CSV table of C-alpha atoms and ligand atoms in Angstrom, one decimal:
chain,number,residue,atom,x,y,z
A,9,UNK,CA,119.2,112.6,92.8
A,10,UNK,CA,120.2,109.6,94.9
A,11,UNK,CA,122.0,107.0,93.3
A,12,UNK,CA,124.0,103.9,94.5
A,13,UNK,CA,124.1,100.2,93.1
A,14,UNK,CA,119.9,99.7,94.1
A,15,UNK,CA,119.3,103.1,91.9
A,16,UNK,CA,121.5,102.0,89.2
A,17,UNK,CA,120.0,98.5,88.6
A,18,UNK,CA,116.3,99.5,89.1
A,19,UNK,CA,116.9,102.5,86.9
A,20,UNK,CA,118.3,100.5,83.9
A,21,UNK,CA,115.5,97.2,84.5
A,22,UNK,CA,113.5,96.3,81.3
A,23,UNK,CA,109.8,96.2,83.1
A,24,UNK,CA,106.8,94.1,83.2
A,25,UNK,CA,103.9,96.8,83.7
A,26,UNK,CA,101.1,93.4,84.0
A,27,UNK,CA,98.4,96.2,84.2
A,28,UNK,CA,97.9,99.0,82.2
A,29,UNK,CA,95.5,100.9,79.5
A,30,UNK,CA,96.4,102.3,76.0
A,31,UNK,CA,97.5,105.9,75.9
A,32,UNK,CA,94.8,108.0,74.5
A,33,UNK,CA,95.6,108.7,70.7
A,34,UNK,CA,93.5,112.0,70.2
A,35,UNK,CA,95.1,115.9,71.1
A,36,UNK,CA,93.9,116.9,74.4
A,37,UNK,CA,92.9,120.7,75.7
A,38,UNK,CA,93.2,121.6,79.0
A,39,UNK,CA,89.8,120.6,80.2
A,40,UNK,CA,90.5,117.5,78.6
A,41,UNK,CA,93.6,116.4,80.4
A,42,UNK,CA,92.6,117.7,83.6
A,43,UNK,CA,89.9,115.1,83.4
A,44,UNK,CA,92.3,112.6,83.3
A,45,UNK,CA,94.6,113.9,85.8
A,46,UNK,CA,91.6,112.8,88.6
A,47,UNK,CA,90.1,109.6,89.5
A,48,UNK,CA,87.5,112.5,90.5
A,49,UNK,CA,86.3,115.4,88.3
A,50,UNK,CA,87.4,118.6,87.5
A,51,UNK,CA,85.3,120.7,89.8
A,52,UNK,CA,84.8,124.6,89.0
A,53,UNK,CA,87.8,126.6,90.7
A,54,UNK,CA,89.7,123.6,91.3
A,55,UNK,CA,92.5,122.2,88.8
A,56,UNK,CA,93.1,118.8,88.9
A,57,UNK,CA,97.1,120.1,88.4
A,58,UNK,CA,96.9,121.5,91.4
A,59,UNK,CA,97.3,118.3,93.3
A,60,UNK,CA,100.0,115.6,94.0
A,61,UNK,CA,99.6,113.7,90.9
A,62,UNK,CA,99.5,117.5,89.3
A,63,UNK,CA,103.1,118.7,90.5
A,64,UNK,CA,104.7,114.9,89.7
A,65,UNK,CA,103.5,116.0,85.6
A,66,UNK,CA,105.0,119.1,86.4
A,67,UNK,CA,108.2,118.4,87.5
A,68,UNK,CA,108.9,115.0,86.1
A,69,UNK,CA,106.8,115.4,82.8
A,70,UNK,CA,107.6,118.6,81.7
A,71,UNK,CA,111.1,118.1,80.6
A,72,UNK,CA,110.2,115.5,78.2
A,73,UNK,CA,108.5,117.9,76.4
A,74,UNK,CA,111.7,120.0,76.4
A,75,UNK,CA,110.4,121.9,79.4
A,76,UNK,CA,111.6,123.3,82.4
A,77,UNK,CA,110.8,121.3,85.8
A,78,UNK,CA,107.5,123.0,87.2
A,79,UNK,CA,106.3,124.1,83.9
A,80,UNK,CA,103.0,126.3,84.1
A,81,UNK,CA,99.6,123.9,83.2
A,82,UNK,CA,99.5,126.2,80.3
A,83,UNK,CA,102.9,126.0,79.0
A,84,UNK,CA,102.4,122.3,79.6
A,85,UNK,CA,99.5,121.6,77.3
A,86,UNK,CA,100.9,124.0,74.9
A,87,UNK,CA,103.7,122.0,74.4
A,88,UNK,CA,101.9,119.0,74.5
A,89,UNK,CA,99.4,120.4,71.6
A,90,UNK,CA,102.4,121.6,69.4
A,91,UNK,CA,104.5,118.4,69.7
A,92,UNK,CA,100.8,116.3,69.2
A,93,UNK,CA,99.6,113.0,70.8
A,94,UNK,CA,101.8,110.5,68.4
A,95,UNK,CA,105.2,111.9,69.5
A,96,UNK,CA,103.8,112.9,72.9
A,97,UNK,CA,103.1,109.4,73.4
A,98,UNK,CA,106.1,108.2,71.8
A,99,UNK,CA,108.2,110.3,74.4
A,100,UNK,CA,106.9,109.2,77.8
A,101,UNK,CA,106.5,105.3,76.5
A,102,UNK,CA,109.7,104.9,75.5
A,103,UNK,CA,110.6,106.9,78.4
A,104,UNK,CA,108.9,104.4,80.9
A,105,UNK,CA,111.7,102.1,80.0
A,106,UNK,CA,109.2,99.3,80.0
A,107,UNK,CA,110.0,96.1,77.8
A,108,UNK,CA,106.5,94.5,78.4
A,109,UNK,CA,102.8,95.8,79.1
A,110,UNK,CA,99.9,93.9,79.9
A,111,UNK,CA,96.9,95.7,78.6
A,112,UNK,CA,93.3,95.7,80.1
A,113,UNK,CA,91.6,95.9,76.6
A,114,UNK,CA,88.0,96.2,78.7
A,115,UNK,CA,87.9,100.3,79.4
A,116,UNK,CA,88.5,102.7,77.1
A,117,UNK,CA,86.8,105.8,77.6
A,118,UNK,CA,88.6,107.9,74.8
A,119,UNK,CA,90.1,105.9,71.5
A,120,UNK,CA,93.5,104.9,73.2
A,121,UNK,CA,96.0,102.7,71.8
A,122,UNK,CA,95.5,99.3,71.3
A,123,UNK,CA,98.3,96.5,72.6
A,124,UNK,CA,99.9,96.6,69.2
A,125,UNK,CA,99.8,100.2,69.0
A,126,UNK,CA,100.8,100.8,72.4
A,127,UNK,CA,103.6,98.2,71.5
A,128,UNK,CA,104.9,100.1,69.0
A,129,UNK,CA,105.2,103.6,70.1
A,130,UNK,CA,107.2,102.2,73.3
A,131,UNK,CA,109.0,99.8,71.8
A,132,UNK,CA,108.4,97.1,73.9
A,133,UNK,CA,106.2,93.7,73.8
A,134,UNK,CA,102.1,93.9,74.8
A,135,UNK,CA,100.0,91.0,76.0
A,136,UNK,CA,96.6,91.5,76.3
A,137,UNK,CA,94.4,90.8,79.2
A,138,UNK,CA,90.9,90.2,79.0
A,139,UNK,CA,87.9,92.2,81.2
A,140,UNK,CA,85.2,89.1,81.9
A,141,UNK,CA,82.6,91.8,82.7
A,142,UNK,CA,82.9,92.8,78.9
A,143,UNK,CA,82.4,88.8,77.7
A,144,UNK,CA,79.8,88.4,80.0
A,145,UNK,CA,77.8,91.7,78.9
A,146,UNK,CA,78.6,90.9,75.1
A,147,UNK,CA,77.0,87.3,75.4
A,148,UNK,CA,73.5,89.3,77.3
A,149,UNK,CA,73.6,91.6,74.5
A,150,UNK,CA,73.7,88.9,72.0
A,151,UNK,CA,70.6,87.7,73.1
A,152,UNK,CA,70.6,84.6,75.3
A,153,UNK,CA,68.1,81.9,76.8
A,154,UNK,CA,68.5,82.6,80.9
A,155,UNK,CA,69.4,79.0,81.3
A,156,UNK,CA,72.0,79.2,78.6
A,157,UNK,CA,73.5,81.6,79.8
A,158,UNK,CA,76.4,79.9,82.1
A,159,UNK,CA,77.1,78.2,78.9
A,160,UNK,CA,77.1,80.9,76.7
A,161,UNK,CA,79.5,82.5,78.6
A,162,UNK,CA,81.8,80.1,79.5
A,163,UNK,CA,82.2,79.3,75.8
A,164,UNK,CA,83.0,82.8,75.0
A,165,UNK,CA,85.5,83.4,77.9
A,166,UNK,CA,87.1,80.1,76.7
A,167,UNK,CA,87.3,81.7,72.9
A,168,UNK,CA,88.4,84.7,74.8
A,169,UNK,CA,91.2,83.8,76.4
A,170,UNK,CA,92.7,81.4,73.6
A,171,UNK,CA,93.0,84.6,71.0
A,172,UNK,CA,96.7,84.4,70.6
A,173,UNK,CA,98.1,87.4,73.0
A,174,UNK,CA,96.0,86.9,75.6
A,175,UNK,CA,98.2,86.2,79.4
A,176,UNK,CA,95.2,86.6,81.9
A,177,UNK,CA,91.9,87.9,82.5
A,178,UNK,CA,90.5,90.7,84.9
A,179,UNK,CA,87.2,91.8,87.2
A,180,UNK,CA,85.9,94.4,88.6
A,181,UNK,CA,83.7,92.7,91.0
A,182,UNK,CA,84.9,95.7,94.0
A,183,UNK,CA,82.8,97.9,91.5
A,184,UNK,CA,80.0,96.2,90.6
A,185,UNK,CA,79.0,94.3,93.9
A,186,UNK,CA,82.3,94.8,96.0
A,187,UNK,CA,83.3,91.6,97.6
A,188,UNK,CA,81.2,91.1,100.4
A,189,UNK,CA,79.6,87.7,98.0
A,190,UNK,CA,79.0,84.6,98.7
A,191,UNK,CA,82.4,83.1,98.6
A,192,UNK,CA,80.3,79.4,97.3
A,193,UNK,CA,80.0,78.6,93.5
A,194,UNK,CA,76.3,79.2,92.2
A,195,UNK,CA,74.0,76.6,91.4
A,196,UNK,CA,73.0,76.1,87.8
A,197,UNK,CA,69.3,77.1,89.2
A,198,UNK,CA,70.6,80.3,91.0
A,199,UNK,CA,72.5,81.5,88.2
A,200,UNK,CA,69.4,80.8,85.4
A,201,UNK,CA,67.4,82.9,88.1
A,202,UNK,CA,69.8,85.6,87.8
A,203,UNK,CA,70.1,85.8,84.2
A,204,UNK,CA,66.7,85.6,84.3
A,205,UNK,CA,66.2,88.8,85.9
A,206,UNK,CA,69.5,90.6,84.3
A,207,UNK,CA,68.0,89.8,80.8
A,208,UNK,CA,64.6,91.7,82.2
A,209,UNK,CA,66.6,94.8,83.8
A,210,UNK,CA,69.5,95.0,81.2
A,211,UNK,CA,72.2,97.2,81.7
A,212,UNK,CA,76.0,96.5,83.3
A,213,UNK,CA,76.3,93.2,85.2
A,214,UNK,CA,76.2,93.6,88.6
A,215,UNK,CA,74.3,90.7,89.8
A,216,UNK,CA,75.6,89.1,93.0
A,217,UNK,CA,75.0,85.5,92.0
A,218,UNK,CA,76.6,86.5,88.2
A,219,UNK,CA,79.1,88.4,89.8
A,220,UNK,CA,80.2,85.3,92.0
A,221,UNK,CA,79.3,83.4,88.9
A,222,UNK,CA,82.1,85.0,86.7
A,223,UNK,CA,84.5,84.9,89.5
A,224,UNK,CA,84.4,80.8,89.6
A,225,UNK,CA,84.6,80.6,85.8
A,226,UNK,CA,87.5,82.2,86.0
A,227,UNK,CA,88.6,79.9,88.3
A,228,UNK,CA,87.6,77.3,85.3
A,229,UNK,CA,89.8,79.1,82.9
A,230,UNK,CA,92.8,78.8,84.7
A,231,UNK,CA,94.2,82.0,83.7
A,232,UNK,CA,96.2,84.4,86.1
A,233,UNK,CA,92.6,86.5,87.7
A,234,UNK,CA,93.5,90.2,87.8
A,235,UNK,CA,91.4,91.8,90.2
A,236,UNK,CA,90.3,95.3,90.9
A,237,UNK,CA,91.0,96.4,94.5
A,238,UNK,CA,91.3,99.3,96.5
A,239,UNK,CA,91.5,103.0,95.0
A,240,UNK,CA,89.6,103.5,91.8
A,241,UNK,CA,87.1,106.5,90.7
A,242,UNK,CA,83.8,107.4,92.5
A,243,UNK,CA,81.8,104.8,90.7
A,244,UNK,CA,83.8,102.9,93.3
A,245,UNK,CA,82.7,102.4,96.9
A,246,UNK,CA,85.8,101.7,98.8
A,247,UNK,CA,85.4,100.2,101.8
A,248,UNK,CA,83.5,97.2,99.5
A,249,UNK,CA,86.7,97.1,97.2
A,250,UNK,CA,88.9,96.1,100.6
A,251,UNK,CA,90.8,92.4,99.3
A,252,UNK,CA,90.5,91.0,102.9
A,253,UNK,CA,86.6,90.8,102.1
A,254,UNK,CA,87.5,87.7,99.9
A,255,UNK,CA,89.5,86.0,102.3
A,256,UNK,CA,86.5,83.1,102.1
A,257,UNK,CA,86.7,82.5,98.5
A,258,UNK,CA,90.3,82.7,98.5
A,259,UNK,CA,90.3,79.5,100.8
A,260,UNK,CA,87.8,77.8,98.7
A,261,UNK,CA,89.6,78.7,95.7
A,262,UNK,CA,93.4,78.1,97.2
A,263,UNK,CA,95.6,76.1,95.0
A,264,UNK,CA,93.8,76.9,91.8
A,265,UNK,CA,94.5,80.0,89.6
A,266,UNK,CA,96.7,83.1,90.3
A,267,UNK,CA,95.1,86.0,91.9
A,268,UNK,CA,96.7,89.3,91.5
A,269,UNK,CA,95.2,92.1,93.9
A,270,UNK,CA,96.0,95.4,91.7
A,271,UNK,CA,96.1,98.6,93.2
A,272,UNK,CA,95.5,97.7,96.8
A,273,UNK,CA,95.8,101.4,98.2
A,274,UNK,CA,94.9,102.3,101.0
A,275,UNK,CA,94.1,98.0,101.6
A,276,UNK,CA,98.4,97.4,100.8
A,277,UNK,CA,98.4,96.2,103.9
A,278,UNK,CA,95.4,93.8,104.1
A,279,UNK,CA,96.9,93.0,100.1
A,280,UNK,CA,100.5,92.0,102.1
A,281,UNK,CA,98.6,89.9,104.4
A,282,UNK,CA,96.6,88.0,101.9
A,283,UNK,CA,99.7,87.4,100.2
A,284,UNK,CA,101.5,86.1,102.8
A,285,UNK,CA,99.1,83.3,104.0
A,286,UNK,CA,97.5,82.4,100.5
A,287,UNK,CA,100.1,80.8,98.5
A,288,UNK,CA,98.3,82.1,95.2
A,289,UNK,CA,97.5,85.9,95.8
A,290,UNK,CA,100.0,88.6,94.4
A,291,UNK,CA,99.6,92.8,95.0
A,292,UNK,CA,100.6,95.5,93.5
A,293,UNK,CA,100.2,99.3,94.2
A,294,UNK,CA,99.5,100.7,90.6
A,295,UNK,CA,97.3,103.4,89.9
A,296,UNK,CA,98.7,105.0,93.5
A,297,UNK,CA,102.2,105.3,92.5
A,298,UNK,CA,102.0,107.9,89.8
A,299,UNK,CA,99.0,109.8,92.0
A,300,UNK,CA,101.1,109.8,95.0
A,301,UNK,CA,104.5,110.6,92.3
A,302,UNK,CA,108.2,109.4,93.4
A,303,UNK,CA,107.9,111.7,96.2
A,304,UNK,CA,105.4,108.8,98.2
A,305,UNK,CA,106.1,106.4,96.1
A,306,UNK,CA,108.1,104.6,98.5
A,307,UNK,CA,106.1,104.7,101.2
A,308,UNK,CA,103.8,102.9,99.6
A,309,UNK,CA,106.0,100.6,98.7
A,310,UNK,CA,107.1,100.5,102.4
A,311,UNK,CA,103.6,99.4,103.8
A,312,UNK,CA,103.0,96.5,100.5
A,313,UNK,CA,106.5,94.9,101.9
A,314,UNK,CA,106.6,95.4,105.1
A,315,UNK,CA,105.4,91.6,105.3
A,316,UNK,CA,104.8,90.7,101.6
A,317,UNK,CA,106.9,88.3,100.2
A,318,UNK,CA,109.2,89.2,97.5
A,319,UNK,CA,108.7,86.9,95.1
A,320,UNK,CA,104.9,88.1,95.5
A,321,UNK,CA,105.1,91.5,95.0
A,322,UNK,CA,104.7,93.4,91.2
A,323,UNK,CA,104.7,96.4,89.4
A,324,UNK,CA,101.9,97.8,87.4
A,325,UNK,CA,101.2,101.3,86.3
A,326,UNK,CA,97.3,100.9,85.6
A,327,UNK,CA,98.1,103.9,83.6
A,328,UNK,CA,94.9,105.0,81.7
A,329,UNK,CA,94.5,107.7,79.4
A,330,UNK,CA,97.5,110.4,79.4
A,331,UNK,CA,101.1,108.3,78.4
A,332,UNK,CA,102.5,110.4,81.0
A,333,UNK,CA,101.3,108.1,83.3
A,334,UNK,CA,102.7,104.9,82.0
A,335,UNK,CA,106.2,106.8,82.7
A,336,UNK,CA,105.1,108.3,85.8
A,337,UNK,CA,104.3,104.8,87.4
A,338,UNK,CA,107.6,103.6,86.4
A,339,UNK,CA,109.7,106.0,87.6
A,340,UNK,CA,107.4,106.3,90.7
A,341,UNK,CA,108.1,102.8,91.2
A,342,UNK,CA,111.8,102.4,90.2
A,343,UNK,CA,112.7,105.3,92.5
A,344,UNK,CA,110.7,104.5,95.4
A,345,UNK,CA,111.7,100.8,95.3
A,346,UNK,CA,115.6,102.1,94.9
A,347,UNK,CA,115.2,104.4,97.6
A,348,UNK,CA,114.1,102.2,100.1
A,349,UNK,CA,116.5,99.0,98.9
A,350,UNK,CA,119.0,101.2,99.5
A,351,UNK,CA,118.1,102.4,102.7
A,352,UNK,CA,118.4,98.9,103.9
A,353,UNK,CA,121.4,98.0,102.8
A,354,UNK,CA,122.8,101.6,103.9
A,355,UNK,CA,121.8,99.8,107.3
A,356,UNK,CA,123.0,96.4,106.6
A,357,UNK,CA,119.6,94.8,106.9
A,358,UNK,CA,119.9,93.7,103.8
A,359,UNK,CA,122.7,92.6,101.8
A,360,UNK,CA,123.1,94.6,98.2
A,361,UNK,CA,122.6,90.8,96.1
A,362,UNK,CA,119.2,90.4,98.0
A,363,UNK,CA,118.0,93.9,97.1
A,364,UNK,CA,119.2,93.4,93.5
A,365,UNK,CA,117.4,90.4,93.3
A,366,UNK,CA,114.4,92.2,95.1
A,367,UNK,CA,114.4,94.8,92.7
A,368,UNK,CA,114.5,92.4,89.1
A,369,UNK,CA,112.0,90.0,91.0
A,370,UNK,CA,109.3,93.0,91.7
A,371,UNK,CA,110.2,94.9,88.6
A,372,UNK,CA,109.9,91.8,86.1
A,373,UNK,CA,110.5,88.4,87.0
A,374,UNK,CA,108.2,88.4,89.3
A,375,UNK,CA,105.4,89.0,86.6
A,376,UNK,CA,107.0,86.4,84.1
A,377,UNK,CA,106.5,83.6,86.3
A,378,UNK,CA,103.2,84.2,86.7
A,379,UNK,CA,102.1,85.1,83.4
A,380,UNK,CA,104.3,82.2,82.2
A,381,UNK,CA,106.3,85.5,79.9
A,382,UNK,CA,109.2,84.5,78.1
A,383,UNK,CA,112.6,85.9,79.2
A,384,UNK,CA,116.3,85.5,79.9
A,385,UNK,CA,117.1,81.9,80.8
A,386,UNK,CA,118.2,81.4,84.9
A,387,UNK,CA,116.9,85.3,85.5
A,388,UNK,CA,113.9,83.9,87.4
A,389,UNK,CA,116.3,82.9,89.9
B,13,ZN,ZN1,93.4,99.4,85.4
């Protein structure tokens, strides 16, 4: 394995993962983790191991359940049945070397791990972030007058984000509208209308004007806005999740709240722009690095810096479901970071301090500032 100073110091950096899921808490069979192997599904005659985000469990996974590299599938989920889900969990947290997690507490398909939980099988600090959809669609099914609606929820993102824990909030606007809105802020009469009409259809909120509605009250709240871009499961339709499509309401909403672009891939690019020109917008490429495994990892990494700033750039795992992937996206990330820092210095485009300081300011610092996390005095340097 390479290794050099870059290596060295990115290896032995406390994370801040500022977007993940729990780790799912129940055993899983093999059709069960296959499942969760793919944003897609497990299709008859194809396993989902048998793709890149398959082989990186295999060969990076495997011997932290005492296995060879390139275990069988089957020798895999043995293991993983015989050691169970608490010690399984246990392994690849603490493994992932992370000191903080932010946790999307808004999707949980399978009873996964809650902050604290999560917390205390990895040994590290959680925050919790807070999915407005889920606010917005607790206050409908509450029952609520369509013109008190806008109140209604505005009061209970407000309760929301003041529960002690709580660093930021989250949408996933790219999946229920995408981001080809209306960059303007409702009217009062356009967003009774809407309710009006949501109340009458029920189901998931994925009304335009409410959409746009949520996006400017968390502009209100003033909490770092995580938001879903890029790569996601088929429910998804990508080309709508593409963050340049919100270049207008980032100018009408420049020099208010942070606005973190997660994911990005295959938009890194378009992310790097946006965070080059709005002073506000941050990127990351989680979710992609443990699908693509170290073995991409820093290409990906490549495209997001090829013009983003460094003090914009930071790391998140998104990891959902299997714990395997909160380690997977941070060793993903530490080695394809290290491995092109250290190309660069190898070159003499950059000078080792800068790439040392790259590497703590993507890994962690970056994430502090924003999220206003405590940590070392003068590292934010
Ligand atoms: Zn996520």
């Amino acid at each position: 394995m390479a290794a050099g100073p870059v290596h060295e110091t990115l290896a032995a950096l406390d994370l801040v993962d500022h977007h993940c899921h729990g780790a799912v808490t129940a055993g899983l069979d093999r059709a069960g983790f296959e499942s969760l192997l793919t944003e897609g599904e497990a299709w008859p005659g194809v396993s989902p191991f048998d793709s890149p985000v398959g082989l990186a469990v295999r060969r990076h996974c495997a011997p932290l359940l005492d296995l060879p590299r390139h275990a069988s599938p089957d020798a895999y989920l043995a293991r993983r049945s015989e050691l169970g889900a608490a010690e399984v969990n246990r392994r690849f947290l603490r493994a992932a070397g992370t000191g903080v997690f932010c946790v999307d507490t808004g999707y949980a398909p399978r009873p996964a791990t809650t902050p604290a939980e999560l917390a205390a099988a990895a040994d590290a600090v959680a925050y919790e972030i807070v999915r407005l959809e889920g606010v917005a669609e607790a206050v409908a099914a509450g029952g609520v007058e369509p013109d008190a609606y806008a109140e209604a929820f505005r009061t209970a993102a407000w309760e929301a984000v003041r529960r002690p824990g709580v660093v930021g909030v989250k949408s996933v606007a790219a999946y229920r509208t995408g981001f080809d809105l209306d960059p303007a802020r409702p009217s009062a009469e356009e967003v009774t209308r809407a309710a009006r009409s949501w109340s009458a259809r029920g189901g998931r909120l994925d009304d335009p004007v409410l959409v746009r509605h949520l996006l400017w009250t968390a502009v209100d709240l003033g909490r770092p806005l995580q938001l879903h871009t890029g790569f996601g499961d088929s429910d998804l339709r990508l080309h709508r999740a593409d963050p340049a499509r919100l270049t207008d309401w980032l100018h009408l909403t420049a020099g208010t709240i942070p606005v973190l672009l997660l994911h990005c891939w295959p938009y890194q690019r378009q992310a790097a722009y946006l965070s080059a020109v709005f002073e506000r917008v941050y990127l990351d490429v989680g979710l992609t690095l443990h699908h693509v495994g170290p073995a991409r990892a820093g290409a990906i990494l490549a495209e997001a810096l090829e013009i983003t700033p460094f003090r914009k750039l930071l790391y998140s795992s998104d990891a959902c479901g299997p714990a395997e992937f909160h380690h997977l996206g941070a060793l993903s990330f530490r080695q394809g970071l290290a491995g092109l820092l250290q190309e660069r210095v190898d070159a003499d485009e950059v000078a080792l301090p800068d790439a040392l300081r790259i590497a703590r300011w993507t890994g962690r610092d970056n994430a502090r500032r924003v999220y206003g996390l405590p940590g070392e005095p003068g590292d934010d340097g």
